[in-house]
Amino acid sequence: MFNYIDPTISLFGLNITWYAIFILTGILVAVIVGIKEGKKLGICTDDIYWGVILIVPCAIIGARLWYILFNLDQHWSFARIIGLEGGLAGLAIQGGLIVALIVLYIYTKKKDMSLYRTFDIVAPGFFIGQIFGRWGNFCNHELYGPVVKNPSFLKNIPILGENMYIDGAYRHPTFLYESGLNLIGLIILLVLRRKYKNLKCGDLMGVYLVWYGIVRIFTEALRMMGDPSDPLMLGPIPVSILISILFIISGITFLIVKRYIGPKENYQEVLAYNAMRKPDTILFDLDGTLLDTKPLIDRSFIHTFSHFRPNHILTDEELDSFFGPTLYQTFSRYSDDEKEIEAMIAYYREFNIANHDSMVKPMPGAKALLSSLSMKGYNLGVVSSKKTDLVNHGLELFDLLKYMDVVIGCDEVSKHKPAPDGIELAIKLIKEKRAVPVEENFKDKLKKLIIKPKKQVDKVLYVGDTMNDILAGKNAKIGTVGCLYISNPDIMLEAKPDYVIDKLNDILRICME
């Protein structure tokens, strides 16, 4: 008479359980929600991705081992433990949560991330995972309660009633109660993090532990009334109820103790601060920042000096000092003769252009970074001490030019770095572009689903590797980023950039992406 939902479906010749589908869907939704909030809290998207890749498998292993630990009377072969026999029937979510929290703590310490802020994106994710996961239990015909005395509401929902008709009677859909109560808990967390002005970073985890502990005690009590042999037991005590009590105590203790020790960041203030400092426009120096041109530049200067100053042996310190200034500024240190300076510049450029394509390479991660920033809607540009045509050629050589909204070379302005003129011109041109309405066709609108529209210019960063780069950014009254991956960053650091990066991809952290 009643047709149970089959716990498995066949997809492309593979048998896949509904439980796995719901669990994976819950993880996916939790990650999407976590990334969105993580950006607002200053947590890098890559850190969330790597955290998920690390923590989720550990949590599954923890859930499996927790279940086995309290069912040692069963025969556990290695094949059965890892799911080769009978699948992974038997996962205890509380064991998974405990392991996940332990791994999360270690991960945030290793990555030097804010533990409390990470808690605040993980807590809603736990609820989301449990909301979806309980429907996997429904498809497995498990987590049911006692007989329903008045089953009319079950009869009126056929698919629910059919799956809850067990052992000749309609049973309380305990899975539905827990999923629904967890949904209420999720809504509470989402409201708290936007509306409660006194919320401290980390508080959401405390609220989660308390709420989930209460919900689990209620549903586990019903579950025992339906099938007393189903829950994991520690002697006469249901393990889940004992752990739930510990969750409640831990959550309350955490909320109280954290107000006396550790960081006391206000959640709303963190959101406001990050929104204020989040950049929308990123300008780059070229040589030593986006492109590794040092070998070429060093060889070009050595070649030039060997012709014009054959008795002058360039030191490493001198070669390093040539990064940043224009060629005219550099050669003016060695000659007062304007004609000779022009000849030196021409001789330098002839060698530089002839050897450019064979000796230059992009900095590691340059294209991936620019592609990512462009797709996220950031305005991008280059402000360089080289001539514009050479800058364009270098960018085009490595397929980077297409990401740039503006390119400013030394021939575009009369005053060069550390003067702010090049940066100010770049900002002016980008603002003019954004001020012009863009007509969109259907194809453009579809493109927006993948690539975000360009942002308005408000907060600008300039990324460079020399003191002149940082000073130019400061003189333009914008944020500055100094690159530490160059051979000698000490001189650049004297200019005190607002941020420093060890690799280009670190800019995503600054942008909270």
mmCIF file with all atom_site columns, N, CA and C in Angstrom, residues 236-267:
data_model
loop_
_atom_site.group_PDB
_atom_site.id
_atom_site.type_symbol
_atom_site.label_atom_id
_atom_site.label_alt_id
_atom_site.label_comp_id
_atom_site.label_asym_id
_atom_site.label_entity_id
_atom_site.label_seq_id
_atom_site.pdbx_PDB_ins_code
_atom_site.Cartn_x
_atom_site.Cartn_y
_atom_site.Cartn_z
_atom_site.occupancy
_atom_site.B_iso_or_equiv
_atom_site.pdbx_formal_charge
_atom_site.auth_seq_id
_atom_site.auth_comp_id
_atom_site.auth_asym_id
_atom_site.auth_atom_id
_atom_site.pdbx_PDB_model_num
ATOM 1  N N  . PRO A 1 236 ? 23.588 3.137  30.359 1.00 0.00 ? 236 PRO A N  1
ATOM 2  C CA . PRO A 1 236 ? 22.163 3.452  30.278 1.00 0.00 ? 236 PRO A CA 1
ATOM 3  C C  . PRO A 1 236 ? 21.892 4.866  29.750 1.00 0.00 ? 236 PRO A C  1
ATOM 4  N N  . ILE A 1 237 ? 22.953 5.630  29.457 1.00 0.00 ? 237 ILE A N  1
ATOM 5  C CA . ILE A 1 237 ? 22.790 7.039  29.088 1.00 0.00 ? 237 ILE A CA 1
ATOM 6  C C  . ILE A 1 237 ? 22.969 7.208  27.578 1.00 0.00 ? 237 ILE A C  1
ATOM 7  N N  . PRO A 1 238 ? 22.009 7.836  26.897 1.00 0.00 ? 238 PRO A N  1
ATOM 8  C CA . PRO A 1 238 ? 22.188 8.132  25.468 1.00 0.00 ? 238 PRO A CA 1
ATOM 9  C C  . PRO A 1 238 ? 23.357 9.103  25.279 1.00 0.00 ? 238 PRO A C  1
ATOM 10 N N  . VAL A 1 239 ? 24.290 8.722  24.450 1.00 0.00 ? 239 VAL A N  1
ATOM 11 C CA . VAL A 1 239 ? 25.480 9.546  24.240 1.00 0.00 ? 239 VAL A CA 1
ATOM 12 C C  . VAL A 1 239 ? 25.106 10.936 23.735 1.00 0.00 ? 239 VAL A C  1
ATOM 13 N N  . SER A 1 240 ? 24.147 11.002 22.806 1.00 0.00 ? 240 SER A N  1
ATOM 14 C CA . SER A 1 240 ? 23.794 12.289 22.212 1.00 0.00 ? 240 SER A CA 1
ATOM 15 C C  . SER A 1 240 ? 23.215 13.250 23.234 1.00 0.00 ? 240 SER A C  1
ATOM 16 N N  . ILE A 1 241 ? 22.459 12.734 24.197 1.00 0.00 ? 241 ILE A N  1
ATOM 17 C CA . ILE A 1 241 ? 21.902 13.611 25.242 1.00 0.00 ? 241 ILE A CA 1
ATOM 18 C C  . ILE A 1 241 ? 23.011 14.106 26.156 1.00 0.00 ? 241 ILE A C  1
ATOM 19 N N  . LEU A 1 242 ? 23.932 13.198 26.511 1.00 0.00 ? 242 LEU A N  1
ATOM 20 C CA . LEU A 1 242 ? 25.065 13.599 27.356 1.00 0.00 ? 242 LEU A CA 1
ATOM 21 C C  . LEU A 1 242 ? 25.906 14.671 26.658 1.00 0.00 ? 242 LEU A C  1
ATOM 22 N N  . ILE A 1 243 ? 26.208 14.454 25.383 1.00 0.00 ? 243 ILE A N  1
ATOM 23 C CA . ILE A 1 243 ? 27.010 15.424 24.631 1.00 0.00 ? 243 ILE A CA 1
ATOM 24 C C  . ILE A 1 243 ? 26.243 16.730 24.455 1.00 0.00 ? 243 ILE A C  1
ATOM 25 N N  . SER A 1 244 ? 24.928 16.630 24.267 1.00 0.00 ? 244 SER A N  1
ATOM 26 C CA . SER A 1 244 ? 24.113 17.840 24.108 1.00 0.00 ? 244 SER A CA 1
ATOM 27 C C  . SER A 1 244 ? 24.156 18.698 25.361 1.00 0.00 ? 244 SER A C  1
ATOM 28 N N  . ILE A 1 245 ? 24.140 18.043 26.515 1.00 0.00 ? 245 ILE A N  1
ATOM 29 C CA . ILE A 1 245 ? 24.250 18.789 27.777 1.00 0.00 ? 245 ILE A CA 1
ATOM 30 C C  . ILE A 1 245 ? 25.604 19.491 27.854 1.00 0.00 ? 245 ILE A C  1
ATOM 31 N N  . LEU A 1 246 ? 26.639 18.784 27.422 1.00 0.00 ? 246 LEU A N  1
ATOM 32 C CA . LEU A 1 246 ? 27.975 19.382 27.413 1.00 0.00 ? 246 LEU A CA 1
ATOM 33 C C  . LEU A 1 246 ? 28.044 20.546 26.416 1.00 0.00 ? 246 LEU A C  1
ATOM 34 N N  . PHE A 1 247 ? 27.341 20.413 25.276 1.00 0.00 ? 247 PHE A N  1
ATOM 35 C CA . PHE A 1 247 ? 27.283 21.515 24.313 1.00 0.00 ? 247 PHE A CA 1
ATOM 36 C C  . PHE A 1 247 ? 26.650 22.755 24.947 1.00 0.00 ? 247 PHE A C  1
ATOM 37 N N  . ILE A 1 248 ? 25.556 22.549 25.644 1.00 0.00 ? 248 ILE A N  1
ATOM 38 C CA . ILE A 1 248 ? 24.849 23.683 26.277 1.00 0.00 ? 248 ILE A CA 1
ATOM 39 C C  . ILE A 1 248 ? 25.747 24.358 27.307 1.00 0.00 ? 248 ILE A C  1
ATOM 40 N N  . ILE A 1 249 ? 26.373 23.532 28.148 1.00 0.00 ? 249 ILE A N  1
ATOM 41 C CA . ILE A 1 249 ? 27.262 24.085 29.180 1.00 0.00 ? 249 ILE A CA 1
ATOM 42 C C  . ILE A 1 249 ? 28.449 24.805 28.524 1.00 0.00 ? 249 ILE A C  1
ATOM 43 N N  . SER A 1 250 ? 29.011 24.182 27.493 1.00 0.00 ? 250 SER A N  1
ATOM 44 C CA . SER A 1 250 ? 30.160 24.781 26.806 1.00 0.00 ? 250 SER A CA 1
ATOM 45 C C  . SER A 1 250 ? 29.775 26.089 26.141 1.00 0.00 ? 250 SER A C  1
ATOM 46 N N  . GLY A 1 251 ? 28.599 26.124 25.495 1.00 0.00 ? 251 GLY A N  1
ATOM 47 C CA . GLY A 1 251 ? 28.149 27.330 24.820 1.00 0.00 ? 251 GLY A CA 1
ATOM 48 C C  . GLY A 1 251 ? 27.954 28.486 25.780 1.00 0.00 ? 251 GLY A C  1
ATOM 49 N N  . ILE A 1 252 ? 27.303 28.214 26.921 1.00 0.00 ? 252 ILE A N  1
ATOM 50 C CA . ILE A 1 252 ? 27.072 29.265 27.917 1.00 0.00 ? 252 ILE A CA 1
ATOM 51 C C  . ILE A 1 252 ? 28.402 29.729 28.502 1.00 0.00 ? 252 ILE A C  1
ATOM 52 N N  . THR A 1 253 ? 29.255 28.775 28.834 1.00 0.00 ? 253 THR A N  1
ATOM 53 C CA . THR A 1 253 ? 30.573 29.117 29.395 1.00 0.00 ? 253 THR A CA 1
ATOM 54 C C  . THR A 1 253 ? 31.382 29.951 28.409 1.00 0.00 ? 253 THR A C  1
ATOM 55 N N  . PHE A 1 254 ? 31.339 29.551 27.152 1.00 0.00 ? 254 PHE A N  1
ATOM 56 C CA . PHE A 1 254 ? 32.077 30.271 26.111 1.00 0.00 ? 254 PHE A CA 1
ATOM 57 C C  . PHE A 1 254 ? 31.597 31.716 26.001 1.00 0.00 ? 254 PHE A C  1
ATOM 58 N N  . LEU A 1 255 ? 30.277 31.902 26.000 1.00 0.00 ? 255 LEU A N  1
ATOM 59 C CA . LEU A 1 255 ? 29.726 33.254 25.867 1.00 0.00 ? 255 LEU A CA 1
ATOM 60 C C  . LEU A 1 255 ? 30.113 34.137 27.051 1.00 0.00 ? 255 LEU A C  1
ATOM 61 N N  . ILE A 1 256 ? 30.231 33.536 28.220 1.00 0.00 ? 256 ILE A N  1
ATOM 62 C CA . ILE A 1 256 ? 30.572 34.325 29.416 1.00 0.00 ? 256 ILE A CA 1
ATOM 63 C C  . ILE A 1 256 ? 32.070 34.584 29.482 1.00 0.00 ? 256 ILE A C  1
ATOM 64 N N  . VAL A 1 257 ? 32.871 33.518 29.348 1.00 0.00 ? 257 VAL A N  1
ATOM 65 C CA . VAL A 1 257 ? 34.318 33.636 29.538 1.00 0.00 ? 257 VAL A CA 1
ATOM 66 C C  . VAL A 1 257 ? 34.958 34.518 28.470 1.00 0.00 ? 257 VAL A C  1
ATOM 67 N N  . LYS A 1 258 ? 34.473 34.421 27.226 1.00 0.00 ? 258 LYS A N  1
ATOM 68 C CA . LYS A 1 258 ? 35.104 35.187 26.161 1.00 0.00 ? 258 LYS A CA 1
ATOM 69 C C  . LYS A 1 258 ? 34.940 36.694 26.334 1.00 0.00 ? 258 LYS A C  1
ATOM 70 N N  . ARG A 1 259 ? 34.054 37.103 27.211 1.00 0.00 ? 259 ARG A N  1
ATOM 71 C CA . ARG A 1 259 ? 33.909 38.534 27.471 1.00 0.00 ? 259 ARG A CA 1
ATOM 72 C C  . ARG A 1 259 ? 34.966 39.061 28.435 1.00 0.00 ? 259 ARG A C  1
ATOM 73 N N  . TYR A 1 260 ? 35.729 38.126 29.005 1.00 0.00 ? 260 TYR A N  1
ATOM 74 C CA . TYR A 1 260 ? 36.786 38.525 29.944 1.00 0.00 ? 260 TYR A CA 1
ATOM 75 C C  . TYR A 1 260 ? 38.178 38.219 29.411 1.00 0.00 ? 260 TYR A C  1
ATOM 76 N N  . ILE A 1 261 ? 38.271 37.257 28.489 1.00 0.00 ? 261 ILE A N  1
ATOM 77 C CA . ILE A 1 261 ? 39.587 36.921 27.921 1.00 0.00 ? 261 ILE A CA 1
ATOM 78 C C  . ILE A 1 261 ? 39.485 36.903 26.409 1.00 0.00 ? 261 ILE A C  1
ATOM 79 N N  . GLY A 1 262 ? 40.589 37.114 25.744 1.00 0.00 ? 262 GLY A N  1
ATOM 80 C CA . GLY A 1 262 ? 40.616 37.070 24.289 1.00 0.00 ? 262 GLY A CA 1
ATOM 81 C C  . GLY A 1 262 ? 40.082 38.337 23.647 1.00 0.00 ? 262 GLY A C  1
ATOM 82 N N  . PRO A 1 263 ? 40.060 38.391 22.310 1.00 0.00 ? 263 PRO A N  1
ATOM 83 C CA . PRO A 1 263 ? 39.580 39.566 21.579 1.00 0.00 ? 263 PRO A CA 1
ATOM 84 C C  . PRO A 1 263 ? 38.109 39.843 21.881 1.00 0.00 ? 263 PRO A C  1
ATOM 85 N N  . LYS A 1 264 ? 37.762 41.115 21.917 1.00 0.00 ? 264 LYS A N  1
ATOM 86 C CA . LYS A 1 264 ? 36.380 41.508 22.205 1.00 0.00 ? 264 LYS A CA 1
ATOM 87 C C  . LYS A 1 264 ? 35.850 42.378 21.076 1.00 0.00 ? 264 LYS A C  1
ATOM 88 N N  . GLU A 1 265 ? 36.051 41.927 19.845 1.00 0.00 ? 265 GLU A N  1
ATOM 89 C CA . GLU A 1 265 ? 35.624 42.695 18.680 1.00 0.00 ? 265 GLU A CA 1
ATOM 90 C C  . GLU A 1 265 ? 34.101 42.712 18.584 1.00 0.00 ? 265 GLU A C  1
ATOM 91 N N  . ASN A 1 266 ? 33.561 43.897 18.338 1.00 0.00 ? 266 ASN A N  1
ATOM 92 C CA . ASN A 1 266 ? 32.127 44.022 18.093 1.00 0.00 ? 266 ASN A CA 1
ATOM 93 C C  . ASN A 1 266 ? 31.840 43.627 16.647 1.00 0.00 ? 266 ASN A C  1
ATOM 94 N N  . TYR A 1 267 ? 30.892 42.750 16.452 1.00 0.00 ? 267 TYR A N  1
ATOM 95 C CA . TYR A 1 267 ? 30.615 42.198 15.118 1.00 0.00 ? 267 TYR A CA 1
ATOM 96 C C  . TYR A 1 267 ? 30.243 43.296 14.129 1.00 0.00 ? 267 TYR A C  1
#
